[in-house]
Backbone as CSV, one residue per row, in Angstrom:
resi,resn,N_x,N_y,N_z,CA_x,CA_y,CA_z,C_x,C_y,C_z
1,UNK,-14.318,3.865,18.050,-14.678,2.765,17.521,-14.350,2.511,16.126
2,UNK,-13.992,1.381,15.796,-13.382,1.088,14.651,-14.149,-0.116,13.975
3,UNK,-14.562,-0.135,12.729,-15.129,-0.968,12.034,-14.573,-1.876,10.896
4,UNK,-15.050,-3.066,10.433,-14.629,-3.608,9.387,-15.722,-4.329,8.416
5,UNK,-15.182,-4.541,7.346,-15.925,-5.510,6.334,-15.144,-6.171,5.541
6,UNK,-15.635,-7.068,4.520,-14.603,-7.711,3.640,-15.115,-7.224,2.201
7,UNK,-14.232,-7.673,1.295,-14.324,-7.481,-0.064,-13.517,-8.651,-0.813
8,UNK,-14.441,-9.216,-1.731,-13.914,-10.271,-2.512,-13.248,-9.768,-3.908
9,UNK,-11.850,-9.649,-4.159,-11.320,-9.111,-4.952,-10.794,-10.568,-6.000
10,UNK,-10.412,-10.070,-7.121,-9.988,-11.087,-8.161,-8.709,-11.988,-7.629
11,UNK,-7.890,-11.159,-6.667,-6.739,-11.717,-6.387,-6.678,-12.405,-5.067
12,UNK,-7.750,-11.812,-4.024,-7.630,-12.310,-2.714,-8.927,-11.824,-1.880
13,UNK,-9.086,-12.317,-0.645,-10.139,-11.836,0.079,-9.562,-10.528,0.745
14,UNK,-10.254,-9.339,0.867,-9.796,-8.205,1.511,-10.399,-7.816,2.697
15,UNK,-9.755,-7.411,3.663,-10.453,-6.641,5.029,-10.245,-5.342,4.954
16,UNK,-11.281,-4.542,5.153,-11.328,-3.118,5.073,-11.756,-2.557,6.450
17,UNK,-11.140,-1.639,7.165,-11.188,-1.234,8.293,-11.553,0.445,8.291
18,UNK,-12.198,1.019,9.184,-12.707,2.393,9.228,-12.704,3.050,10.663
19,UNK,-12.856,4.129,10.945,-13.070,4.948,12.109,-14.548,5.228,12.055
20,UNK,-15.306,4.977,11.205,-16.808,5.394,11.008,-16.805,6.205,9.943
21,UNK,-15.801,7.062,9.447,-15.689,8.066,8.419,-14.585,7.793,7.564
22,UNK,-13.332,7.415,8.037,-12.263,7.469,7.153,-11.726,6.021,7.160
23,UNK,-11.370,5.463,5.938,-10.525,4.212,5.858,-9.191,4.420,6.655
24,UNK,-8.870,3.253,7.354,-7.837,3.349,8.146,-6.976,1.955,7.840
25,UNK,-7.566,0.992,7.124,-7.004,-0.202,6.713,-7.530,-1.070,5.647
26,UNK,-6.468,-1.597,4.767,-6.947,-2.433,3.921,-6.025,-3.476,3.717
27,UNK,-6.261,-4.776,4.338,-5.272,-6.006,4.468,-5.921,-7.168,3.559
28,UNK,-4.905,-7.613,2.899,-5.100,-8.946,2.149,-4.986,-9.928,2.893
29,UNK,-5.879,-11.173,2.656,-5.801,-12.380,3.516,-4.491,-12.823,3.565
30,UNK,-3.992,-13.083,4.744,-2.737,-13.659,4.905,-1.594,-12.679,5.063
31,UNK,-2.044,-11.368,4.983,-0.778,-10.248,4.795,-0.254,-10.177,6.206
32,UNK,1.047,-9.744,5.986,1.974,-9.576,7.231,1.374,-8.228,7.847
33,UNK,1.509,-8.320,9.053,0.933,-6.994,10.004,-0.451,-6.667,9.733
34,UNK,-1.444,-7.834,9.547,-2.698,-7.677,9.534,-3.412,-7.091,10.489
35,UNK,-4.129,-5.825,10.490,-4.701,-5.076,11.245,-4.020,-4.693,12.599
36,UNK,-2.698,-4.513,12.548,-1.914,-4.307,13.664,-1.827,-2.806,13.928
37,UNK,-2.423,-1.848,12.874,-2.431,-0.526,13.109,-3.737,-0.044,14.031
38,UNK,-4.611,-0.798,13.897,-5.699,-0.517,14.443,-5.754,-0.542,15.886
39,UNK,-6.168,0.361,16.985,-5.858,0.327,18.288,-6.830,-0.504,19.181
40,UNK,-7.857,-0.946,18.526,-8.940,-1.764,19.252,-9.515,-2.678,18.482
41,UNK,-10.517,-3.599,19.148,-11.112,-4.432,18.330,-12.129,-3.703,17.462
42,UNK,-12.379,-4.542,16.120,-13.226,-3.906,15.206,-14.632,-4.539,15.005
43,UNK,-15.574,-3.792,14.975,-16.835,-4.263,14.812,-17.278,-4.610,13.250
44,UNK,-17.934,-5.622,12.940,-18.269,-5.656,11.386,-19.466,-4.945,11.192
45,UNK,-19.398,-4.253,10.245,-20.582,-3.197,9.716,-20.194,-2.872,8.392
46,UNK,-21.144,-3.669,7.459,-20.931,-3.615,5.891,-21.399,-2.286,5.447
47,UNK,-22.402,-1.566,5.998,-23.039,-0.512,5.383,-22.734,0.949,5.605
48,UNK,-21.374,1.047,6.007,-20.782,2.320,6.174,-20.683,3.015,4.765
49,UNK,-20.974,4.345,4.581,-20.467,5.009,3.401,-19.053,4.855,2.910
50,UNK,-18.243,4.999,3.728,-16.639,4.763,3.473,-16.396,3.482,3.137
51,UNK,-17.131,2.496,3.360,-16.841,0.919,2.948,-17.608,0.885,1.619
52,UNK,-18.897,1.427,1.470,-19.403,1.326,0.079,-18.611,2.139,-1.106
53,UNK,-18.165,3.238,-0.553,-17.419,3.932,-1.680,-15.966,3.273,-2.044
54,UNK,-15.422,2.625,-0.967,-14.190,1.815,-1.119,-14.450,0.812,-1.991
55,UNK,-15.395,0.004,-1.834,-15.615,-1.207,-2.595,-15.803,-0.770,-4.035
56,UNK,-16.618,0.353,-4.212,-16.937,0.973,-5.733,-15.309,1.363,-6.293
57,UNK,-14.420,1.824,-5.482,-13.153,2.093,-6.059,-12.310,0.826,-6.352
58,UNK,-12.559,-0.101,-5.427,-11.770,-1.296,-5.810,-12.371,-2.176,-6.952
59,UNK,-13.569,-1.940,-7.233,-14.524,-2.559,-8.412,-13.828,-2.103,-9.563
60,UNK,-13.766,-0.722,-9.534,-12.955,0.174,-10.616,-11.535,-0.137,-10.742
61,UNK,-10.878,-0.224,-9.781,-9.390,-0.524,-10.065,-9.382,-2.014,-10.757
62,UNK,-9.977,-3.054,-10.101,-9.889,-4.325,-10.666,-10.523,-4.533,-12.083
63,UNK,-11.342,-3.578,-12.339,-11.842,-3.588,-13.776,-10.928,-2.884,-14.811
64,UNK,-9.874,-2.320,-14.256,-8.792,-1.719,-15.263,-9.031,-0.107,-15.302
65,UNK,-9.802,0.394,-14.490,-9.912,1.885,-14.515,-8.678,2.328,-13.513
66,UNK,-8.414,3.486,-13.535,-7.412,4.267,-12.662,-7.885,5.234,-11.603
67,UNK,-8.894,4.653,-10.527,-9.620,5.607,-9.760,-8.479,6.491,-9.031
68,UNK,-8.556,8.006,-8.742,-7.757,8.568,-8.048,-7.833,8.255,-6.532
69,UNK,-6.700,8.183,-5.912,-6.489,7.660,-4.263,-7.196,8.918,-3.553
70,UNK,-7.258,9.989,-4.089,-7.734,11.222,-3.285,-9.348,11.165,-3.215
71,UNK,-9.762,10.175,-3.953,-11.598,10.005,-4.117,-11.935,9.388,-2.628
72,UNK,-10.889,8.873,-1.966,-11.381,8.226,-0.712,-10.885,9.019,0.543
73,UNK,-11.771,8.939,1.527,-11.121,9.671,2.799,-10.228,8.502,3.489
74,UNK,-8.774,8.676,3.429,-7.900,7.861,4.022,-7.403,8.507,5.124
75,UNK,-7.187,7.884,6.257,-6.638,7.992,7.561,-5.557,6.834,8.040
76,UNK,-4.534,6.576,7.262,-3.701,5.673,7.889,-3.101,6.117,9.461
77,UNK,-2.966,4.895,10.222,-2.582,5.372,11.512,-1.009,4.971,11.502
78,UNK,-0.076,5.796,11.789,1.141,6.021,11.977,1.869,7.104,12.337
79,UNK,3.267,6.875,12.608,3.864,8.160,12.934,4.506,9.128,11.772
80,UNK,4.766,10.179,12.200,5.363,11.202,11.235,6.084,10.902,9.682
81,UNK,7.171,10.151,10.279,8.014,9.450,9.227,7.200,8.656,8.149
82,UNK,6.170,7.693,8.993,5.570,6.676,7.946,4.607,7.470,7.200
83,UNK,4.061,8.517,7.895,3.125,9.442,7.044,3.496,9.818,6.048
84,UNK,4.695,10.529,6.049,5.699,11.072,4.931,5.910,10.037,3.911
85,UNK,6.182,8.999,4.250,6.382,7.879,3.083,5.214,7.666,2.569
86,UNK,4.118,7.308,3.187,2.740,6.858,2.521,2.203,7.853,1.655
87,UNK,2.424,9.339,2.000,2.308,10.448,1.184,3.050,10.409,-0.270
88,UNK,4.277,9.990,-0.175,5.064,9.961,-1.386,4.337,8.852,-2.219
89,UNK,4.062,7.768,-1.377,3.518,6.440,-2.266,2.396,6.854,-3.159
90,UNK,1.407,7.920,-2.451,0.278,8.176,-3.173,0.452,8.989,-4.587
91,UNK,1.668,9.570,-4.526,2.206,10.256,-5.956,2.693,9.289,-7.007
92,UNK,2.797,8.275,-6.656,3.423,7.313,-7.662,2.276,6.839,-8.654
93,UNK,2.332,7.183,-9.898,1.253,6.998,-10.994,0.999,5.472,-11.085
94,UNK,-0.185,5.152,-11.349,-0.741,4.041,-11.749,0.151,3.510,-12.998
95,UNK,0.461,2.161,-12.662,1.394,1.661,-13.771,2.798,1.902,-14.038
96,UNK,3.137,2.572,-13.012,4.690,2.959,-12.969,5.189,2.283,-11.485
97,UNK,6.522,2.422,-11.354,7.379,1.847,-10.247,8.341,2.938,-9.756
98,UNK,8.612,3.067,-8.524,9.593,3.802,-8.049,10.618,2.963,-7.189
99,UNK,11.671,3.239,-6.728,12.483,2.731,-6.065,12.470,3.184,-4.370
100,UNK,12.920,2.354,-3.480,13.071,2.778,-2.183,13.995,3.974,-1.921
101,UNK,15.067,3.940,-2.781,16.206,4.947,-2.594,15.515,6.203,-3.227
102,UNK,14.773,6.117,-4.276,14.178,7.522,-4.769,13.267,8.218,-3.853
103,UNK,12.589,7.160,-3.053,11.609,7.812,-2.073,12.461,8.436,-0.829
104,UNK,13.614,7.672,-0.567,14.488,8.021,0.502,15.032,9.478,0.087
105,UNK,15.529,9.631,-1.189,16.124,11.035,-1.782,14.876,12.049,-1.498
106,UNK,13.782,11.982,-1.830,12.611,12.718,-1.762,12.636,13.210,-0.422
107,UNK,12.649,12.225,0.612,12.431,12.750,1.949,13.541,13.527,2.454
108,UNK,14.877,12.993,2.029,16.104,13.674,2.527,15.905,15.397,2.052
109,UNK,15.474,15.463,0.626,15.301,16.919,0.162,14.262,17.635,0.975
110,UNK,13.045,17.082,1.149,12.017,17.698,1.801,12.382,17.950,3.315
111,UNK,13.367,17.145,4.042,13.634,17.630,5.390,15.004,18.187,5.465
112,UNK,15.560,18.586,4.287,16.852,19.212,4.342,18.138,18.427,4.801
113,UNK,17.773,17.020,4.763,18.993,16.098,5.127,19.856,15.902,4.074
114,UNK,21.281,15.354,4.284,22.077,15.161,3.335,21.599,13.713,2.803
115,UNK,21.265,12.747,3.480,20.708,11.284,2.923,19.514,11.030,3.876
116,UNK,19.069,9.840,3.451,17.896,9.067,3.976,18.233,7.756,3.787
117,UNK,17.903,6.706,4.849,17.906,5.344,4.721,17.084,4.824,3.914
118,UNK,17.501,3.931,2.819,16.483,3.180,2.103,15.750,2.369,2.914
119,UNK,16.532,1.708,3.752,15.929,0.579,4.723,14.832,1.157,5.572
120,UNK,14.894,2.374,6.188,14.226,3.105,6.574,12.757,3.288,6.141
121,UNK,12.921,3.581,4.823,11.702,3.896,3.746,11.091,2.630,3.636
122,UNK,11.997,1.399,3.395,11.438,-0.060,3.469,10.347,-0.380,4.505
123,UNK,10.967,-0.145,5.569,10.127,-0.418,6.917,8.845,0.369,6.878
124,UNK,8.856,1.541,6.416,7.504,2.123,6.334,6.664,1.904,5.211
125,UNK,7.147,1.579,4.149,6.559,0.971,2.915,5.932,-0.398,3.397
126,UNK,6.499,-1.247,4.034,6.159,-2.470,4.646,4.990,-2.452,5.532
127,UNK,5.007,-1.619,6.212,3.763,-1.171,7.260,2.715,-0.399,6.586
128,UNK,2.671,-0.268,5.536,1.545,0.706,4.894,0.221,-0.220,5.236
129,UNK,-0.680,0.493,5.957,-2.087,-0.033,6.558,-3.187,-0.042,5.580
130,UNK,-2.750,0.408,4.296,-3.874,0.732,3.498,-3.444,0.251,1.933
131,UNK,-3.019,-0.933,1.882,-2.521,-1.795,0.669,-3.550,-1.327,-0.440
132,UNK,-2.886,-1.479,-1.650,-3.521,-1.127,-2.742,-3.678,0.084,-3.175
133,UNK,-4.495,0.784,-2.283,-4.986,2.100,-2.506,-3.864,3.135,-2.198
134,UNK,-3.135,2.822,-1.153,-1.903,3.700,-0.945,-0.895,2.564,-1.617
135,UNK,-0.591,2.601,-2.962,0.326,1.926,-3.629,1.632,1.420,-3.296
136,UNK,1.753,0.740,-2.267,3.152,0.430,-1.881,3.582,-0.912,-2.851
137,UNK,2.880,-1.523,-3.520,3.018,-2.407,-4.563,4.048,-1.844,-5.645
138,UNK,3.985,-0.503,-5.768,4.751,0.043,-6.997,6.274,0.477,-6.728
139,UNK,6.486,-0.055,-5.265,7.903,0.295,-5.017,8.738,-0.945,-5.024
140,UNK,9.858,-0.773,-5.575,10.929,-1.965,-5.989,12.216,-1.499,-5.697
141,UNK,13.091,-2.434,-5.482,14.521,-2.077,-5.081,15.307,-1.633,-6.366
142,UNK,16.493,-1.014,-5.921,17.172,-0.010,-7.119,17.427,-0.802,-8.189
143,UNK,17.534,-2.164,-8.122,18.344,-3.008,-9.156,16.998,-3.671,-9.835
144,UNK,15.674,-3.389,-9.431,14.610,-3.987,-9.895,14.181,-5.282,-9.254
145,UNK,14.949,-5.510,-7.930,14.285,-6.572,-7.243,12.789,-6.330,-6.588
146,UNK,12.148,-7.335,-6.349,10.676,-7.212,-6.008,10.932,-7.878,-4.324
147,UNK,11.596,-6.560,-3.695,11.681,-7.134,-2.191,10.393,-6.965,-1.286
148,UNK,10.419,-7.741,-0.048,9.475,-7.857,0.566,8.152,-7.062,0.431
149,UNK,7.130,-7.721,0.196,5.651,-7.014,0.045,4.719,-7.705,1.118
150,UNK,4.174,-6.916,2.023,3.475,-7.605,3.156,2.390,-8.761,2.641
151,UNK,1.796,-8.281,1.566,0.702,-9.151,0.783,1.320,-10.240,0.112
152,UNK,2.700,-10.489,0.052,3.360,-11.743,-0.806,3.872,-11.090,-2.172
153,UNK,5.008,-11.676,-2.433,5.800,-11.124,-3.632,4.765,-11.650,-4.918
154,UNK,4.081,-12.675,-4.840,3.311,-13.262,-5.956,2.132,-12.161,-6.169
155,UNK,1.493,-11.481,-5.142,0.466,-10.790,-5.199,1.106,-9.354,-5.675
156,UNK,2.193,-9.024,-5.282,2.831,-7.743,-5.801,3.049,-7.731,-7.358
157,UNK,3.518,-8.975,-7.950,3.731,-9.286,-9.302,2.204,-9.075,-9.836
158,UNK,1.236,-9.811,-9.335,-0.094,-9.810,-9.882,-0.788,-8.175,-10.197
159,UNK,-0.402,-7.343,-9.039,-1.002,-6.254,-8.953,-0.281,-5.108,-10.210
160,UNK,1.005,-5.587,-10.059,1.851,-4.678,-11.004,1.658,-4.912,-12.387
161,UNK,1.446,-6.501,-12.775,0.994,-6.812,-14.146,-0.519,-6.374,-14.489
162,UNK,-1.418,-6.239,-13.482,-2.648,-5.763,-13.785,-2.715,-4.233,-13.967
163,UNK,-1.712,-3.426,-13.639,-1.320,-2.265,-14.097,-0.561,-1.928,-15.352
164,UNK,-0.290,-2.858,-15.865,0.378,-3.166,-16.979,2.053,-2.655,-17.062
165,UNK,2.495,-3.015,-16.008,3.932,-2.815,-15.658,4.671,-3.923,-16.295
166,UNK,5.743,-3.864,-17.031,6.371,-4.983,-17.678,7.327,-5.446,-16.391
167,UNK,6.731,-6.794,-15.915,7.605,-7.174,-14.836,8.671,-8.104,-15.306
168,UNK,9.009,-8.180,-16.601,9.939,-8.992,-17.218,11.455,-8.521,-16.658
169,UNK,11.436,-7.137,-16.502,12.824,-6.859,-15.939,13.155,-6.623,-14.438
170,UNK,12.069,-7.189,-13.788,11.916,-7.309,-12.235,12.149,-8.601,-11.897
171,UNK,12.575,-8.903,-10.433,12.976,-10.183,-10.039,13.100,-10.319,-8.583
172,UNK,12.758,-11.433,-8.236,12.684,-11.852,-6.935,13.942,-12.107,-6.320
173,UNK,14.666,-11.506,-5.349,15.899,-11.462,-5.028,16.162,-12.772,-4.266
174,UNK,17.511,-13.343,-3.981,17.810,-14.326,-3.257,17.828,-13.725,-1.623
175,UNK,17.577,-14.773,-1.112,17.457,-14.192,0.557,18.735,-13.580,0.874
176,UNK,18.603,-12.589,1.808,19.868,-11.776,2.424,20.270,-10.535,1.261
177,UNK,19.335,-10.370,0.255,19.990,-9.095,-0.580,19.240,-7.854,-0.100
178,UNK,19.808,-6.833,-0.375,19.234,-5.496,0.429,18.527,-4.677,-0.786
179,UNK,17.955,-3.683,-0.092,17.164,-2.678,-1.009,18.014,-2.035,-1.962
């Protein structure tokens, strides 16, 4: 059984989802792929310990603190490749960015492959079911482009600026440009 609750953040309304013990989803209002990883209907239940802890974590994050990702019991639902990408996202420090290509290179090294597709990484990043906490907003194109963020590019910019990232060197690409 899966449960949900909502959280009012400074940037938008957020829906949280859990399996009773572990956080399985965090989606911003209007986000692409909203709730698509949860395999069944969710029941609203605000008082579960995982929701209470996640809301405290988010309060701290939006207050400018740097809470550790590993303070929360996370269990994102997805296949092996996506899990690998999401694990790497968790290692991106607060206030820093990396590129899709850098993540692809890390996976290639870990799997002893010659190379890995940045586009495949982009697909996994875009389907991250626990936004903000698993910091997919910290990934940009190799040229500094702010490519597709499921919560919207404007939200991505707000989150990066909140973390102190200098966004003046980043840009929104014209349609049709790649990672």
